[in-house]
PDB file of C-alpha atoms in Angstrom:
ATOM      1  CA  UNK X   1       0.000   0.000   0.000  1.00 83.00           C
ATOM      2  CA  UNK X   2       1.355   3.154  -1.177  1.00 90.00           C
ATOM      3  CA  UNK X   3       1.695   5.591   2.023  1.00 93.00           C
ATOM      4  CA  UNK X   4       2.369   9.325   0.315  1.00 96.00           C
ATOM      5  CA  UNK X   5      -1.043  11.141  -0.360  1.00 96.00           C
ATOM      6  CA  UNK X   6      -0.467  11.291  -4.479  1.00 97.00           C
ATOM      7  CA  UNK X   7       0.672   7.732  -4.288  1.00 96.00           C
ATOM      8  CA  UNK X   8      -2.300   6.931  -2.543  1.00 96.00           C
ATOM      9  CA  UNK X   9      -4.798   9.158  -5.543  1.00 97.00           C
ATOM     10  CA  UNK X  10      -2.668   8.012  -8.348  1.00 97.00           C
ATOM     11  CA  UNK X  11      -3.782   4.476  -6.647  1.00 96.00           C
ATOM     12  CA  UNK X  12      -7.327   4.892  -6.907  1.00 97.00           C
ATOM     13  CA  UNK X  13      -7.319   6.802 -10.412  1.00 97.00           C
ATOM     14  CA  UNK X  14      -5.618   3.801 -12.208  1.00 97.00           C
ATOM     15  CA  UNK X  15      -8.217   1.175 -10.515  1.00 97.00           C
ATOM     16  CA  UNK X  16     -11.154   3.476 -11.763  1.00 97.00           C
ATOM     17  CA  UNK X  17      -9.185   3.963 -15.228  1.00 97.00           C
ATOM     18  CA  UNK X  18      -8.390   0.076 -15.152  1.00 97.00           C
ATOM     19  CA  UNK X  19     -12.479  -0.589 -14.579  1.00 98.00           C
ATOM     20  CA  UNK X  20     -13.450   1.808 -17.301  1.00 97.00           C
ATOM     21  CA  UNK X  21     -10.830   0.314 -20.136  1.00 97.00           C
ATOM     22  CA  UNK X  22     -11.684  -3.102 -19.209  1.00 97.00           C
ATOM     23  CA  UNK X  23     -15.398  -1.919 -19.704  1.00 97.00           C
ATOM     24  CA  UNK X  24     -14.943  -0.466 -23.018  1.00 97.00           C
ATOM     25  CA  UNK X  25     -12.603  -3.023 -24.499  1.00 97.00           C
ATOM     26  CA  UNK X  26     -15.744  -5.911 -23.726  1.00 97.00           C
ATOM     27  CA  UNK X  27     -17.810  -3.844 -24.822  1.00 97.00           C
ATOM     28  CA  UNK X  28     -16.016  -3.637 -28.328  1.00 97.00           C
ATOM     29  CA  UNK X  29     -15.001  -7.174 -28.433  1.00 98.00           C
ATOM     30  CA  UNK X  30     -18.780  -8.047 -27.806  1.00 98.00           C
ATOM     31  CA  UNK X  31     -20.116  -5.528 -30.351  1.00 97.00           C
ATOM     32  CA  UNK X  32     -17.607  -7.563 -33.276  1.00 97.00           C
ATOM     33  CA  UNK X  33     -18.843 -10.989 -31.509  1.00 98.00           C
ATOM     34  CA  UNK X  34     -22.550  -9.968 -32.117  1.00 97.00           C
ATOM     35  CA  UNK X  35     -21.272  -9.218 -36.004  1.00 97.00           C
ATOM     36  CA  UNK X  36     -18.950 -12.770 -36.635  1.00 97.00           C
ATOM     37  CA  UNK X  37     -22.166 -14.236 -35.368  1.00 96.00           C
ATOM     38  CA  UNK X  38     -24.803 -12.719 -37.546  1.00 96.00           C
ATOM     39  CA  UNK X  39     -22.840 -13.180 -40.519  1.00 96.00           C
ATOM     40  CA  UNK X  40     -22.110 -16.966 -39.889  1.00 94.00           C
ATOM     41  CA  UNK X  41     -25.927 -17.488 -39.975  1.00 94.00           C
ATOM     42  CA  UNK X  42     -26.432 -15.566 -42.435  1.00 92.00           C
ATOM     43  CA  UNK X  43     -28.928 -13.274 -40.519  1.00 91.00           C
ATOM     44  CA  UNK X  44     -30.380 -10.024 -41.837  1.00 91.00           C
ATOM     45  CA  UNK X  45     -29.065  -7.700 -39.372  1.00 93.00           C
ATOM     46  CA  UNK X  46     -26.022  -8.474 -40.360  1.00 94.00           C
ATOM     47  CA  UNK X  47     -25.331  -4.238 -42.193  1.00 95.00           C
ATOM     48  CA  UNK X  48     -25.888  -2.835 -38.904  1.00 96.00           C
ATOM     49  CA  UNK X  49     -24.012  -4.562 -36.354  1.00 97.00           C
ATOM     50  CA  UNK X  50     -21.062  -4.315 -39.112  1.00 97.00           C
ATOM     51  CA  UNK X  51     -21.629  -0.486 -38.490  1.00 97.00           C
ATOM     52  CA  UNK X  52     -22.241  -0.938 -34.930  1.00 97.00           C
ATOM     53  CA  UNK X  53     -19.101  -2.882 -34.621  1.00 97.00           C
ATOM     54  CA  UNK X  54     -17.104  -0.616 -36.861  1.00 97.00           C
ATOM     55  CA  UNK X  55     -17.729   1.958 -34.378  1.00 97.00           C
ATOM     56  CA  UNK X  56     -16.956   0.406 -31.109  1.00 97.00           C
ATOM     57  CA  UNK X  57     -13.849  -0.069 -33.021  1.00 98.00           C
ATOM     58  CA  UNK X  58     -13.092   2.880 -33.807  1.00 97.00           C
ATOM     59  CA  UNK X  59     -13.930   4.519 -30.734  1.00 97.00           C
ATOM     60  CA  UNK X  60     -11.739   1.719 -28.859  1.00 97.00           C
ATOM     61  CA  UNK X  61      -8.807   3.102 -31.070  1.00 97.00           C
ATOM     62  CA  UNK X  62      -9.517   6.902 -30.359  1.00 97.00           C
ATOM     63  CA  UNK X  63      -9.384   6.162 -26.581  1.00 95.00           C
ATOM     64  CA  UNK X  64      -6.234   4.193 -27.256  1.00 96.00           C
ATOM     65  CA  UNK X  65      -7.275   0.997 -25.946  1.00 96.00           C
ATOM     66  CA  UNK X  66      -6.309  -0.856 -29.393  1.00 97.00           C
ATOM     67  CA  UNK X  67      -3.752   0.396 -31.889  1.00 97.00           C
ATOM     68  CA  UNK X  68      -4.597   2.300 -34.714  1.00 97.00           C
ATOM     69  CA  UNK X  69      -3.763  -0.330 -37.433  1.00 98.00           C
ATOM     70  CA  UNK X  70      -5.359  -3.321 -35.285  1.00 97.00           C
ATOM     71  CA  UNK X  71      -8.490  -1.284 -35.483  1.00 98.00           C
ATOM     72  CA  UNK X  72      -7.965  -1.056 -39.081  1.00 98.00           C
ATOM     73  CA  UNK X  73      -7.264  -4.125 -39.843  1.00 98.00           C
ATOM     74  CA  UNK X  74     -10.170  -5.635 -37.785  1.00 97.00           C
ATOM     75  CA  UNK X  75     -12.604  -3.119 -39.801  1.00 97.00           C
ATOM     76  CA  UNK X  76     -10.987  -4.548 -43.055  1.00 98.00           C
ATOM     77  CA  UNK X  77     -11.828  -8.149 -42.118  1.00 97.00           C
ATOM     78  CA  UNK X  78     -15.372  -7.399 -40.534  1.00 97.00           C
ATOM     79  CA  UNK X  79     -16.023  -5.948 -44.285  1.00 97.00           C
ATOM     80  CA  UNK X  80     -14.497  -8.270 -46.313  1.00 97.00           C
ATOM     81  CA  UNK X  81     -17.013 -10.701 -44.380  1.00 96.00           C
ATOM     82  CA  UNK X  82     -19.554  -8.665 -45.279  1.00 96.00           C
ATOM     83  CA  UNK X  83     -18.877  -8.293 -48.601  1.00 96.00           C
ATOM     84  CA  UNK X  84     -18.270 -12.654 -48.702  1.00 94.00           C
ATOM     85  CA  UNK X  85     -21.868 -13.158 -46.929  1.00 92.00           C
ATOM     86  CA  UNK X  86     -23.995 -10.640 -49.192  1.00 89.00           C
ATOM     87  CA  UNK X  87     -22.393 -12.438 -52.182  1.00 79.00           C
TER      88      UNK X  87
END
């Protein structure tokens, strides 16, 4: 335990930092779970929780939780999936 008073704040900033990242980063990993599934059976919603996904994403990368070209190259697979199932 740390014992100097900004120690002690830093302390409890990074466990409510820690909670909200971890939040977020399910949150995105759920959002392109929702999409794999949807395409595999072929369901109809399949557009919007691309876009849905997409944007969790992105907004995963803007808060710097993944790296710019992971979030790029996850985009590029979710479409090329996509583009396979509505062929």
């Amino acid at each position: 335990m740390p014992i100097i008073k900004s120690a002690i704040e830093r302390a409890k900033t990074n466990v409510k930092a820690n909670e909200r990242n971890s939040a977020q980063l399910s949150s995105m990993r759920t959002a392109v779970k929702k999409f794999e599934k949807a395409v595999t059976n072929h369901d109809d919603n399949a557009a919007d929780l691309y876009k849905a996904a997409s944007s969790a994403v992105d907004r995963a990368a803007s808060k710097g939780l993944i790296k710019t070209n992971k979030a790029s190259r996850d985009k590029s697979r979710m479409a090329a999936r996509l583009a396979k199932a509505n062929a």
